[in-house]
XYZ file of C-alpha atoms in Angstrom:
481
model
C 126.564 51.860 67.173
C 125.958 54.605 69.158
C 127.457 58.295 68.630
C 127.953 60.708 71.093
C 127.666 64.479 70.678
C 129.268 66.521 72.707
C 131.265 70.033 73.483
C 135.186 70.040 72.246
C 137.728 69.785 74.499
C 141.458 70.837 74.022
C 142.275 66.972 73.877
C 140.472 66.700 70.911
C 142.543 68.970 68.814
C 144.364 66.606 66.653
C 141.485 64.287 65.755
C 139.280 67.528 64.986
C 142.123 69.154 62.986
C 142.981 65.981 60.979
C 138.878 65.271 60.234
C 139.017 68.713 58.587
C 141.891 68.388 56.579
C 140.412 64.686 55.038
C 136.580 66.394 55.099
C 138.278 69.539 52.434
C 140.541 67.376 50.536
C 137.602 65.392 49.727
C 136.631 68.185 47.498
C 139.934 67.936 45.123
C 138.481 65.127 43.020
C 134.923 66.559 42.716
C 136.736 70.123 41.686
C 139.312 68.542 39.052
C 135.945 66.019 37.460
C 134.028 69.347 36.968
C 136.653 71.199 35.721
C 138.135 68.855 33.111
C 134.257 67.928 31.776
C 133.967 71.621 31.201
C 133.653 72.162 26.808
C 136.575 74.860 27.671
C 138.662 72.140 28.914
C 137.801 69.150 27.228
C 138.525 71.525 23.588
C 141.621 71.948 25.133
C 142.891 68.210 25.901
C 141.718 67.508 22.208
C 143.841 70.281 20.845
C 146.689 68.972 22.641
C 145.966 65.780 21.884
C 146.175 66.438 18.060
C 149.255 68.560 18.099
C 151.310 65.673 19.758
C 149.892 63.266 17.094
C 150.654 65.886 14.155
C 154.602 66.005 15.418
C 154.224 62.680 14.246
C 154.502 61.077 17.482
C 151.753 58.304 18.874
C 153.296 58.606 22.404
C 153.339 62.705 22.010
C 149.278 62.873 21.619
C 149.358 61.196 24.747
C 152.108 62.733 26.948
C 150.911 66.278 25.845
C 147.429 66.297 27.197
C 148.840 63.692 30.541
C 150.666 66.692 30.853
C 148.056 69.527 30.794
C 145.651 67.145 32.808
C 148.252 66.414 35.389
C 148.568 70.126 35.529
C 145.252 70.553 36.460
C 144.877 68.055 38.935
C 148.143 69.629 40.782
C 146.341 73.341 40.519
C 142.871 71.851 42.148
C 145.314 70.220 44.659
C 146.439 73.031 45.178
C 143.733 75.362 45.850
C 142.445 72.743 48.495
C 145.439 72.240 50.318
C 146.255 76.316 50.575
C 142.470 76.509 52.181
C 143.353 74.045 54.621
C 146.642 75.213 55.913
C 145.290 78.526 56.079
C 142.602 77.779 58.501
C 144.978 75.434 60.369
C 146.663 79.009 61.263
C 143.612 81.053 62.261
C 140.651 79.561 63.742
C 141.684 76.078 63.493
C 145.125 76.876 65.345
C 143.009 77.598 68.651
C 139.581 76.330 68.351
C 139.156 77.005 72.433
C 139.959 80.419 71.795
C 137.771 80.669 68.365
C 134.685 78.971 69.397
C 134.326 78.758 72.984
C 135.423 82.347 74.548
C 132.444 83.712 74.091
C 128.942 82.566 75.428
C 126.893 82.854 71.889
C 129.705 80.599 70.170
C 130.474 77.031 70.556
C 132.175 74.068 68.616
C 131.129 70.267 69.224
C 132.328 66.548 67.885
C 130.440 63.651 67.475
C 132.488 60.546 69.280
C 131.903 56.936 68.397
C 133.239 53.699 69.111
C 135.791 52.259 66.256
C 137.690 49.230 66.711
C 136.905 48.935 70.128
C 138.756 53.116 70.566
C 137.018 55.992 70.644
C 137.444 58.468 67.490
C 135.727 62.262 66.821
C 133.831 61.294 63.539
C 131.962 64.670 63.040
C 131.799 68.304 63.945
C 130.693 71.851 63.367
C 130.213 74.676 65.214
C 128.794 78.007 65.551
C 129.425 81.552 65.841
C 126.632 83.817 67.166
C 127.134 87.590 65.553
C 124.560 90.627 65.264
C 123.225 92.329 61.814
C 120.590 94.652 61.087
C 119.573 94.568 64.889
C 119.069 91.184 64.979
C 121.433 88.249 66.800
C 122.225 85.566 64.857
C 123.604 82.293 64.643
C 126.463 81.396 61.969
C 127.046 77.605 60.828
C 130.202 76.443 60.681
C 132.659 73.824 60.306
C 130.286 71.007 59.538
C 132.605 67.751 58.623
C 131.269 64.177 58.982
C 133.836 61.290 58.456
C 133.648 59.467 55.078
C 132.087 56.051 57.081
C 129.422 57.818 58.935
C 127.752 59.572 56.098
C 124.295 58.978 55.439
C 123.354 57.464 58.838
C 121.834 60.977 60.083
C 124.368 62.141 61.612
C 124.779 65.700 59.852
C 121.229 66.389 60.881
C 121.898 65.798 64.730
C 124.652 68.206 64.527
C 122.867 70.504 62.783
C 119.840 70.316 65.103
C 122.580 70.589 68.009
C 123.328 73.781 66.572
C 119.931 74.681 66.102
C 118.841 73.930 69.749
C 122.078 75.839 71.006
C 120.735 79.076 69.167
C 117.355 78.871 70.262
C 118.485 78.384 73.755
C 120.651 81.774 73.051
C 117.890 83.793 71.456
C 118.917 84.130 67.895
C 116.255 84.426 65.756
C 117.600 82.847 63.054
C 120.889 80.169 61.969
C 122.674 80.904 58.552
C 124.922 79.050 56.372
C 126.662 78.969 53.151
C 126.471 75.800 51.117
C 126.430 75.613 46.766
C 123.950 73.646 45.038
C 126.397 71.048 43.845
C 126.528 69.784 47.562
C 122.970 67.843 46.926
C 122.776 65.652 50.027
C 124.139 69.072 52.347
C 121.369 71.120 50.411
C 118.337 68.319 50.947
C 119.523 67.914 54.510
C 119.535 72.267 54.967
C 115.850 72.125 53.490
C 114.936 69.164 55.434
C 115.092 70.647 59.088
C 113.932 73.991 57.934
C 116.323 76.252 56.387
C 115.409 77.943 52.457
C 117.217 79.783 50.123
C 118.431 83.365 51.240
C 119.660 84.669 47.750
C 120.656 82.499 44.637
C 121.843 83.239 40.995
C 121.066 81.866 37.700
C 123.188 81.581 34.419
C 126.014 79.750 37.055
C 127.573 76.558 36.845
C 127.764 76.639 40.347
C 124.901 78.792 41.996
C 125.612 79.461 46.252
C 123.193 79.827 48.923
C 124.628 83.172 50.047
C 124.705 83.921 53.978
C 128.301 85.241 53.812
C 127.129 88.825 52.781
C 126.535 89.800 56.328
C 129.921 89.659 56.998
C 130.938 92.376 54.248
C 130.606 95.776 55.626
C 130.587 99.112 52.967
C 131.609 102.109 54.188
C 133.401 105.495 52.425
C 136.413 105.204 50.829
C 139.892 106.282 53.195
C 142.866 107.463 51.833
C 144.945 104.200 53.428
C 142.511 101.899 51.041
C 144.160 103.611 48.213
C 146.371 100.731 47.202
C 143.950 98.462 47.688
C 141.413 99.994 45.916
C 143.715 100.547 42.886
C 145.091 96.517 43.259
C 141.277 95.603 42.709
C 140.475 98.411 39.706
C 143.724 96.667 37.863
C 142.561 93.256 38.554
C 139.017 94.065 37.806
C 139.829 95.222 34.349
C 142.865 93.255 33.248
C 140.253 90.176 33.553
C 138.892 91.419 30.659
C 142.332 90.352 28.184
C 141.154 86.807 28.382
C 137.719 87.558 27.207
C 139.023 89.969 24.599
C 141.216 87.393 23.047
C 138.981 84.652 23.042
C 136.009 86.781 20.956
C 138.966 87.980 18.841
C 139.814 84.451 18.218
C 136.443 83.665 17.812
C 135.676 85.580 15.093
C 135.390 84.153 11.078
C 138.160 86.837 9.968
C 140.471 85.403 12.796
C 139.972 81.785 12.347
C 140.563 81.984 8.526
C 143.601 84.198 9.066
C 144.768 81.328 11.879
C 143.932 78.413 9.471
C 145.602 79.780 6.442
C 148.863 80.310 8.298
C 149.019 76.536 9.161
C 148.208 75.796 6.137
C 151.257 78.076 4.683
C 153.730 76.111 7.358
C 152.434 72.920 5.790
C 152.669 73.558 2.384
C 156.107 74.862 3.217
C 157.081 71.223 4.113
C 157.374 71.203 7.429
C 154.667 70.016 10.020
C 156.223 72.180 13.039
C 155.467 75.360 10.471
C 152.177 74.490 10.842
C 151.677 75.155 14.466
C 154.419 77.834 14.863
C 153.149 79.995 12.261
C 149.581 80.128 13.505
C 151.004 80.598 17.538
C 152.722 83.385 16.736
C 150.023 84.946 15.273
C 147.730 84.346 18.433
C 150.599 85.300 20.588
C 150.578 88.288 18.874
C 146.625 88.901 18.850
C 146.886 88.303 22.884
C 149.944 90.405 23.438
C 147.638 93.390 21.742
C 144.526 92.297 23.673
C 147.247 92.829 26.772
C 148.469 96.119 25.530
C 145.311 97.326 25.266
C 143.669 97.044 28.486
C 147.028 97.458 30.599
C 147.257 100.526 28.717
C 144.360 101.922 30.071
C 144.664 100.866 33.787
C 148.044 102.826 33.233
C 145.507 105.966 31.970
C 143.113 105.540 34.864
C 145.791 105.245 37.766
C 147.463 108.489 36.668
C 143.917 110.539 36.037
C 141.085 109.845 38.992
C 142.232 106.738 40.713
C 145.914 109.044 41.535
C 143.863 110.799 44.186
C 140.533 109.260 44.786
C 139.131 111.585 47.630
C 140.025 114.794 45.500
C 138.315 113.134 42.554
C 135.095 111.167 44.031
C 134.911 112.756 48.004
C 136.217 116.423 47.369
C 131.903 117.611 46.287
C 128.426 116.827 48.254
C 127.129 114.882 45.501
C 129.746 112.880 44.846
C 131.030 109.834 46.854
C 133.349 106.484 46.429
C 132.704 103.398 48.748
C 134.574 100.050 49.288
C 132.940 96.862 50.892
C 135.426 95.561 53.549
C 135.244 91.709 54.621
C 136.830 89.497 56.885
C 139.522 87.346 54.820
C 141.698 84.794 56.607
C 141.532 86.598 60.069
C 142.585 89.632 58.004
C 140.358 93.365 56.713
C 140.402 93.515 52.945
C 138.692 95.833 50.499
C 136.765 93.178 48.245
C 134.667 95.197 46.322
C 134.517 99.192 45.023
C 131.702 101.714 43.784
C 131.561 105.386 43.231
C 129.285 108.075 41.746
C 129.676 111.417 40.054
C 126.817 113.942 40.244
C 126.553 115.793 36.578
C 123.776 117.812 34.667
C 122.494 116.661 31.474
C 119.895 118.752 29.642
C 118.903 120.124 32.798
C 118.234 117.030 34.858
C 120.316 116.221 37.877
C 121.992 112.889 37.176
C 124.252 110.327 39.126
C 126.982 108.589 37.409
C 127.803 104.824 38.437
C 131.257 104.443 38.501
C 134.153 102.215 38.807
C 132.150 99.393 40.112
C 134.599 96.349 40.964
C 134.109 93.126 42.919
C 136.695 90.744 44.501
C 136.242 86.980 42.292
C 135.674 85.463 45.662
C 133.005 87.957 46.012
C 131.483 87.342 42.849
C 127.755 85.800 42.235
C 127.043 86.600 45.948
C 124.879 89.570 45.910
C 127.542 92.153 46.652
C 127.117 93.392 43.176
C 122.929 94.567 44.149
C 124.378 95.986 47.532
C 127.244 98.173 46.004
C 124.682 99.545 43.177
C 121.784 99.772 46.098
C 124.035 101.714 47.983
C 124.668 103.990 45.208
C 121.078 104.384 44.230
C 119.740 105.473 47.549
C 122.444 107.720 47.822
C 121.517 109.616 44.692
C 117.497 109.117 45.627
C 118.280 111.560 49.224
C 119.959 114.165 46.978
C 117.016 114.379 44.940
C 118.528 113.225 41.667
C 116.433 112.142 38.901
C 118.260 109.463 37.598
C 121.187 107.445 38.137
C 122.687 106.105 34.504
C 125.714 103.912 33.907
C 127.877 102.313 30.826
C 128.576 99.135 30.172
C 128.836 97.041 27.496
C 126.665 94.227 26.462
C 129.491 91.099 26.311
C 129.165 91.529 30.035
C 126.172 89.344 30.591
C 126.228 89.226 34.267
C 126.534 92.985 34.580
C 123.562 93.582 32.503
C 121.092 91.372 34.167
C 122.280 92.842 37.254
C 121.157 96.223 36.407
C 118.200 95.243 35.087
C 117.187 93.522 38.282
C 117.627 96.361 40.083
C 115.519 98.758 37.626
C 118.009 99.819 34.883
C 117.218 99.865 31.300
C 118.622 100.437 28.310
C 118.901 103.944 27.004
C 120.573 105.528 23.358
C 122.525 108.170 24.268
C 123.105 110.694 21.035
C 125.886 113.663 21.118
C 124.338 117.179 20.162
C 125.987 117.773 16.671
C 126.211 121.876 15.470
C 126.456 122.342 11.504
C 128.180 125.548 10.840
C 129.590 127.034 7.845
C 133.522 126.354 7.463
C 135.808 128.112 9.084
C 139.593 129.151 7.867
C 140.390 128.049 11.604
C 138.904 124.304 10.711
C 141.489 123.718 7.808
C 144.051 121.561 9.840
C 140.627 119.161 11.237
C 139.367 119.332 8.398
C 142.530 117.868 6.226
C 142.683 115.655 8.609
C 139.300 114.146 8.958
C 139.196 114.287 5.227
C 142.574 112.048 4.871
C 140.860 109.430 7.856
C 138.062 109.410 6.048
C 139.573 108.564 2.238
C 142.448 105.994 3.540
C 139.677 104.167 6.140
C 138.574 102.797 2.336
C 141.901 100.786 2.180
C 141.031 97.805 4.222
C 137.601 97.108 3.044
C 138.808 97.541 -0.316
C 141.692 94.824 0.296
C 138.957 92.818 1.788
C 136.355 92.865 -1.210
C 139.637 92.372 -3.699
C 140.836 89.127 -2.019
C 137.700 87.296 -1.260
C 136.576 87.900 -4.774
C 136.402 84.372 -6.609
C 139.298 85.050 -8.986
C 141.836 86.431 -6.795
C 141.500 83.544 -4.518
C 142.334 81.495 -7.339
C 145.231 83.503 -7.980
C 145.893 82.869 -4.743
C 145.754 79.108 -4.648
C 147.576 78.851 -7.781
C 150.306 81.004 -6.666
C 150.601 78.748 -3.163
C 150.707 75.504 -5.635
C 153.305 77.025 -7.361
C 155.139 77.960 -4.610
C 155.123 74.194 -3.080
C 155.743 72.876 -6.709
C 158.610 74.997 -7.142
C 160.061 74.132 -3.686
C 159.798 70.507 -3.969
C 161.388 70.732 -7.237
C 164.401 72.840 -6.322
C 164.581 70.216 -3.224
C 164.533 67.025 -5.435
C 166.715 68.752 -8.287
C 170.188 69.064 -7.364
C 172.239 72.316 -8.444
C 174.075 71.755 -12.045
C 176.796 74.329 -12.968
C 178.342 74.944 -16.715
C 181.607 76.039 -17.712
C 182.652 76.572 -21.186
C 186.192 76.071 -22.161
C 187.649 77.962 -25.123
């Protein structure tokens, strides 16, 4: 079957937009399968099925996980549907203006005879740009009709883009895809492409060419709202990992199981779910309040006036990463540095490194950190320090790859004789220290074999007493004179 590749015409719009929508929406099912086969979602599905069964209904064991699975599919569908709607209202709304108005841009369609009529069965586009003094072409909108895949059409369309870029004097052609698209990766490597940047320890590593769209610049007062929003989002994302870490600790697992058992011993299957449910909700609330209060505090301190906090001294600075998202400029990353003296050594402290979720695992964190490092080197800082936690493995690996290493910082402590003015602080410290033994003493007592036996005996006695009270009707006595 003969396929002709030609430039886009305005009369192709409806067919091109239809093919684009079909191609993007084809990712819904793979996304759904990838999500539902992850360990976390398998556990949630099984837990919902068990909960439905414990409620005394085999139907519930099917309905509850069925609702959950349907919700996940809806989310996957809405994710790609919203992307299609957004693109159809941006560059795909006027393809001629978006891709044919400049000599360095182009849009092609592949046309073939299907059932006696000409149909658009493939498309591809290229956008010319300048990056670091080089002229580059970025491959866009590669879509192939399902009926024409694995027939060499993808290679022909890609080669058309390469030939166009060579004729236009471009030094290289860039594109973005993921390693989960094995057929596309194999095609691009066969045509001479190579990996620009890849990430380990991720479920879906990316080939990132997108970084050329991101500009790192100094903070402006007009950026405040976007920067504060990005900061808040980044901090509040730690709520779920904190909650998960708490609920998977041995102590909290034991408490949850004990509450479930207590609810069941009280004679109610519903109580076996409600009591631990209240406990789990309380823990989540505490985790949420912990990070929410931190955000509120920071928004009222250095983030309240970023210019004064980070741009009033020549050795301090605050940067933002700006990118085009959906046709509008958005702040997608931040980083800051504060100069300080420690032991006669001039140091820079890296702070406020935040990356938008859409731009993570794409090298932007490395670029922002490198920007801070170069700033410190220009000002003669002897070292750059930062603070993070071991649980943030992605951040720790990033910093190690950039040459950072773990140090132990010990605060300077001076030992002196007591003064009368120290009385209030000393008494407070004494009280706190002694009262700090209450919880260890309680845990030690309650985990001893004798107290465990007593607790279980009381629980059994309470259950038997409840059964007796239910089974034995009340009796009334009276004494007649």
